[in-house]
Tab-separated table of C-alpha atoms in Angstrom:
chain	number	residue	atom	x	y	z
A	1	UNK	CA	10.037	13.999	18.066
A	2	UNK	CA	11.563	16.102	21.065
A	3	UNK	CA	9.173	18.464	23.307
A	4	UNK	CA	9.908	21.864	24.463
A	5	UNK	CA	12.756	21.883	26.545
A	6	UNK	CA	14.154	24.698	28.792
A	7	UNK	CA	17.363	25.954	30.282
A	8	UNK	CA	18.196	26.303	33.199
A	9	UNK	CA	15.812	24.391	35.625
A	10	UNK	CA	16.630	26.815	38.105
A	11	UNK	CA	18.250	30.512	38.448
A	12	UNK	CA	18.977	32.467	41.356
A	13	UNK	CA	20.145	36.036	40.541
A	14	UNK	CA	20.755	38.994	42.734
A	15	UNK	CA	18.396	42.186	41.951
A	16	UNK	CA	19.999	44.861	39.349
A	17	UNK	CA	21.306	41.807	37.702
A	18	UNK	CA	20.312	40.256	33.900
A	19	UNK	CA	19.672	36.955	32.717
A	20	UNK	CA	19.302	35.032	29.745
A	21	UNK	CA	16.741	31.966	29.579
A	22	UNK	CA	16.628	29.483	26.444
A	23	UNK	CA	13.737	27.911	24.997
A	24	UNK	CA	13.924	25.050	21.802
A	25	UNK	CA	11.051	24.837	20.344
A	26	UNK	CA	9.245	21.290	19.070
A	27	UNK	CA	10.064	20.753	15.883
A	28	UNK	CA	8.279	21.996	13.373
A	29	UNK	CA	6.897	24.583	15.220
A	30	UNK	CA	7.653	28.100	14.166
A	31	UNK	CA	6.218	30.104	16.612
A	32	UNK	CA	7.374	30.630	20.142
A	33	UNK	CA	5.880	32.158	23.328
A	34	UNK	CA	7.185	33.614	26.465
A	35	UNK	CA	5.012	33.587	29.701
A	36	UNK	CA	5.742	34.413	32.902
A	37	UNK	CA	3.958	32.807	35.790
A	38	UNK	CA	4.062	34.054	39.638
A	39	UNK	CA	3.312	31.905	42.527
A	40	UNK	CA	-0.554	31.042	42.748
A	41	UNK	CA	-1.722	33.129	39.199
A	42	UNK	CA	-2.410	32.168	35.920
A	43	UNK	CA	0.944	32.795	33.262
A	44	UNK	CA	0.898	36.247	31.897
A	45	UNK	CA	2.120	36.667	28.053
A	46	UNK	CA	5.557	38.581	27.902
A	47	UNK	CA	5.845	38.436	23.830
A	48	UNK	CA	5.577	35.684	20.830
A	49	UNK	CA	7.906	35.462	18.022
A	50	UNK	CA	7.329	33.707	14.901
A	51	UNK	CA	10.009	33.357	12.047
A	52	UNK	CA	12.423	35.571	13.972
A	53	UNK	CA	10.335	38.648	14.019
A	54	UNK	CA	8.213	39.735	17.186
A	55	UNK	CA	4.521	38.877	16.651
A	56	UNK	CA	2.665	41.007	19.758
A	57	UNK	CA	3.680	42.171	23.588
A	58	UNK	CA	2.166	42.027	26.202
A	59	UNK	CA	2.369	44.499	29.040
A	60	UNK	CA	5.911	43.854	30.466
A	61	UNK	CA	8.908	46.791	30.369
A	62	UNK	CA	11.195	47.116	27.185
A	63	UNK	CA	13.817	45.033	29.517
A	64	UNK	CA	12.364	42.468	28.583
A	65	UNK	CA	13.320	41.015	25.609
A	66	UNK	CA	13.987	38.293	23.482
A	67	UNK	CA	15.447	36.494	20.153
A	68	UNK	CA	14.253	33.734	17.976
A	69	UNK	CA	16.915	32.091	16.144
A	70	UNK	CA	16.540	30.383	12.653
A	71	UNK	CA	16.314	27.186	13.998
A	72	UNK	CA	13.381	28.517	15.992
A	73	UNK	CA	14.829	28.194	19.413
A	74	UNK	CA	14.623	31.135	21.585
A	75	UNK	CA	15.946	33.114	24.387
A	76	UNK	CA	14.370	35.415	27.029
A	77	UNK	CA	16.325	38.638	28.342
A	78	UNK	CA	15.396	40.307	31.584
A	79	UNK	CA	17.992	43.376	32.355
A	80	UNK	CA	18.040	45.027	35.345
A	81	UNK	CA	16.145	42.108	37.538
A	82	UNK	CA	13.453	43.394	40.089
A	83	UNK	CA	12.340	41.347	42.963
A	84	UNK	CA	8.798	41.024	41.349
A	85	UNK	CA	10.494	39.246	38.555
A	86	UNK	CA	11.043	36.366	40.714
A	87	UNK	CA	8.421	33.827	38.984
A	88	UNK	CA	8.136	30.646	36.752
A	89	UNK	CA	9.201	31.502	32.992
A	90	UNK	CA	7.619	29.003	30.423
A	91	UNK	CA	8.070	28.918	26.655
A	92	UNK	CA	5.461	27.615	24.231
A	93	UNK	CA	5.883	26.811	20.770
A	94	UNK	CA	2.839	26.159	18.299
A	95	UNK	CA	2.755	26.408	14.407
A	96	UNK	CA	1.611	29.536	14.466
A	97	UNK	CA	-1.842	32.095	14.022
A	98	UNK	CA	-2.866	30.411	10.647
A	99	UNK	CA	-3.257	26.764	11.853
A	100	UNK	CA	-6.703	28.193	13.851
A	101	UNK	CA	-5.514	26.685	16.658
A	102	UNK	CA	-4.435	28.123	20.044
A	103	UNK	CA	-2.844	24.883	21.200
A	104	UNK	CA	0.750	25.710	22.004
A	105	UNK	CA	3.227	23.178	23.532
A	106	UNK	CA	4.709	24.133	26.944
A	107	UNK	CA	8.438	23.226	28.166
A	108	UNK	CA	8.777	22.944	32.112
A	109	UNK	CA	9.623	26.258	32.628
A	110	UNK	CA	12.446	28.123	34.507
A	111	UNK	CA	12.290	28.774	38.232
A	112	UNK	CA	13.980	32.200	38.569
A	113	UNK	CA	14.824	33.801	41.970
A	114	UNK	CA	15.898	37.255	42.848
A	115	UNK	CA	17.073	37.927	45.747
B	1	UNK	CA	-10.779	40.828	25.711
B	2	UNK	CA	-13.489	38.803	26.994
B	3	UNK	CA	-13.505	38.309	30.690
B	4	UNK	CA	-13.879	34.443	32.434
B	5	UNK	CA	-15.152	33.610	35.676
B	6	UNK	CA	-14.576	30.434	36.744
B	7	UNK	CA	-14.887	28.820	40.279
B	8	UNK	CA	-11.296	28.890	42.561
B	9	UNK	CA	-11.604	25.791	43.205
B	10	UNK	CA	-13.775	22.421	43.007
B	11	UNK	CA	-13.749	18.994	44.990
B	12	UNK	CA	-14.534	15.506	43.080
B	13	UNK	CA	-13.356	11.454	43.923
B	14	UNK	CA	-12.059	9.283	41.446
B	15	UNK	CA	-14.374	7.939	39.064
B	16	UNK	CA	-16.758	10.865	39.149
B	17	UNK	CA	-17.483	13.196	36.619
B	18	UNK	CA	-16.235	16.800	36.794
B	19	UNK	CA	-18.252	19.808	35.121
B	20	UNK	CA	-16.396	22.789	35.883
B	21	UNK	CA	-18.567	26.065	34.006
B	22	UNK	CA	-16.722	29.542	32.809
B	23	UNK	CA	-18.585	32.119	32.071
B	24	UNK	CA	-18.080	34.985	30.036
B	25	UNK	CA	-20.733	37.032	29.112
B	26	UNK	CA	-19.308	39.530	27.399
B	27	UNK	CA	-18.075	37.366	24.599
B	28	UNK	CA	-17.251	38.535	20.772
B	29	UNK	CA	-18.759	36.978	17.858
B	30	UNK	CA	-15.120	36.027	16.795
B	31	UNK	CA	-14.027	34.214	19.830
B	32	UNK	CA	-13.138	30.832	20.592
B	33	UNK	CA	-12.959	29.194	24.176
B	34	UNK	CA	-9.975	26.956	25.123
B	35	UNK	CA	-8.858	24.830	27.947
B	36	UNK	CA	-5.820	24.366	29.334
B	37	UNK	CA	-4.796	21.497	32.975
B	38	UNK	CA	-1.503	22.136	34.842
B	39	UNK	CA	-0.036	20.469	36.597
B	40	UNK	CA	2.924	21.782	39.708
B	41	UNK	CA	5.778	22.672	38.287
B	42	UNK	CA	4.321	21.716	34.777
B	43	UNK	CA	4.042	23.714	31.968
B	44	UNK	CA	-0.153	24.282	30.745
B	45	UNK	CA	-1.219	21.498	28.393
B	46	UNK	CA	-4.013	22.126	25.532
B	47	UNK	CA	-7.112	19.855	26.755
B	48	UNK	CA	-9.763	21.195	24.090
B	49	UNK	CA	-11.372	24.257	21.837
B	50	UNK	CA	-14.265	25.026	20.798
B	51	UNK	CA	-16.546	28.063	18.936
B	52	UNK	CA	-20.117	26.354	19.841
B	53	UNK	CA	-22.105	23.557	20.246
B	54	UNK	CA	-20.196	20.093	21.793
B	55	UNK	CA	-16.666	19.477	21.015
B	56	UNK	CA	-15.331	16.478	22.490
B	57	UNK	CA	-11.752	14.364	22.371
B	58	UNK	CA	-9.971	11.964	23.437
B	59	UNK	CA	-9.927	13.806	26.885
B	60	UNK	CA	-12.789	16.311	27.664
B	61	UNK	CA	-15.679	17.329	26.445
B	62	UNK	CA	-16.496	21.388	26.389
B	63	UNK	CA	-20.589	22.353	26.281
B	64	UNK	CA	-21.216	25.549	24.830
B	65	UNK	CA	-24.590	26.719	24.583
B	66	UNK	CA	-26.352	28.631	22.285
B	67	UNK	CA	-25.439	32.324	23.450
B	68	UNK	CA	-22.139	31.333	24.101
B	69	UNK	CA	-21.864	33.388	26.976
B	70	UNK	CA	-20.562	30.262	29.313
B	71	UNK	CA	-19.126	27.061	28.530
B	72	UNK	CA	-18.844	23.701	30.389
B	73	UNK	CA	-15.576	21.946	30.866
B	74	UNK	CA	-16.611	17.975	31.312
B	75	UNK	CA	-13.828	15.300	32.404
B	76	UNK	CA	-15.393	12.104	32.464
B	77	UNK	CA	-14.595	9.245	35.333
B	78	UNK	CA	-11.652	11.322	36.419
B	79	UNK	CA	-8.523	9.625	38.389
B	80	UNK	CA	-5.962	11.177	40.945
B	81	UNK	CA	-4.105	12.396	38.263
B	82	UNK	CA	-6.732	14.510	37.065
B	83	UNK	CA	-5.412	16.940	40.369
B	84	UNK	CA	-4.426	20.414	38.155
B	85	UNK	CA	-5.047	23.718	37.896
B	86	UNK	CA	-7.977	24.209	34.983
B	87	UNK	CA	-8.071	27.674	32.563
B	88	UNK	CA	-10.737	28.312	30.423
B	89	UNK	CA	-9.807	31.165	27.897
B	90	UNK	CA	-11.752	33.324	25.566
B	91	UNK	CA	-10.024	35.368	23.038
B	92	UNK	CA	-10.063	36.460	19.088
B	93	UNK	CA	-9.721	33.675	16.119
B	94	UNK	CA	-6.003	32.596	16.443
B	95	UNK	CA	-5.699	34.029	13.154
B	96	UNK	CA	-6.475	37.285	14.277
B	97	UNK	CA	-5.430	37.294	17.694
B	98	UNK	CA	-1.367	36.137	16.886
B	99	UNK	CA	-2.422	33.112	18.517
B	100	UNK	CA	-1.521	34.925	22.230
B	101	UNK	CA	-3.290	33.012	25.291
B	102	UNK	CA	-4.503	35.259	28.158
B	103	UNK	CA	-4.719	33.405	31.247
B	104	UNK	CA	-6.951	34.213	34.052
B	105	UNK	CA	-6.452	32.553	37.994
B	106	UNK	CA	-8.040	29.046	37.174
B	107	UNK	CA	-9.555	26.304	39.012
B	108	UNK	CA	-7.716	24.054	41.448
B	109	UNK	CA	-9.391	20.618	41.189
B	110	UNK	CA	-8.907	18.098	43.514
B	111	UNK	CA	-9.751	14.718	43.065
B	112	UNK	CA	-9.936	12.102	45.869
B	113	UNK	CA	-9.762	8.958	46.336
């Protein structure tokens, strides 16, 4: 059984620019999370998906969006990159709301720069 | 939402025990308390959850008294690799909630040797 894995480690992406981050999800899992997570603070919840629709937002601009695929992987969007959005992105996947659960599974995360 | 308070940071030595208290005093009659550790440059991992009473694993155990408006975070005999970044989080029944976790700042433990 794989983890949650990320792609890529590591961006570095000028300011105005977009970028597109990808998240597979443990299998079985059907639900996936985005989070971003600044230097020093606690991650902040960007939006969930489960079974390819959006499940809940949190308070981050319409440029940021994502996809959930039918194999459950995922990918995060982020158009016209701000300085501020410089910041650790993780994914979580977890079976989803009805298990009663809030244990998710976190991949490593994506180090994003903007410069 | 139900805010958490939890110390910034806490000091311990290997082999010690490590009690690190959230409170949250304005908690709803629906909400659960979690824990998460990270590690740097680690994603949060799920330590435990619980709605009242004494939960414990394999890991941790988490105290919750009565009025349920703090909880207790115990990691028993705890090594150098217990060094993370602890989050205790109080929100709606995942059922409810969409199973979304709301993060405050944490507590930086260090353990030495």
């Amino acid at each position: 059984e794989t983890g949650v894995t990320q792609s890529p480690t590591h961006l570095i992406k000028t300011r105005g620019q977009q970028v597109t981050l990808r998240c597979s999800s443990q299998s079985g899992h059907n639900t996936v999370s985005w989070y971003q997570q600044a230097l020093g603070q606690g991650p902040q919840f960007i939006f969930q998906y489960y079974r390819e629709e959006e499940n809940g937002r949190g308070n981050f601009p319409p440029r940021f969006s994502g996809l959930q695929f039918p194999n459950y992987s995922s990918e995060l969007n982020v158009n016209a990159l701000e300085l501020d959005d410089s910041a650790l992105y993780l994914c979580a996947s977890s079976l989803g709301r009805l298990e009663g659960s809030y244990e998710q599974y976190f991949g490593p995360g994506t180090r994003l720069t903007v410069t | 939402l139900a805010k958490t308070t939890q110390p910034i940071s806490m000091d311990s030595y290997e082999g010690q025990e490590v009690n690190i208290t959230c409170s949250h005093n304005n908690i709803a009659t629906n909400d659960y308390i979690t824990w998460y550790q990270q590690f740097p440059s680690q994603g949060p991992r799920f330590i435990i959850q619980g709605y009242k009473t004494k939960v414990t694993n394999e890991v941790a155990s988490l105290f919750i008294p009565a009025d349920r408006k703090s909880s207790t975070l115990s990691l028993p005999r705890v090594s150098l690799s217990d060094t993370a970044v602890y989050y205790c989080l109080v929100g709606d029944a995942p059922e409810a909630a969409g199973n979304k976790l709301t993060f405050g700042g944490g507590t930086r433990v260090l353990v030495k040797p």
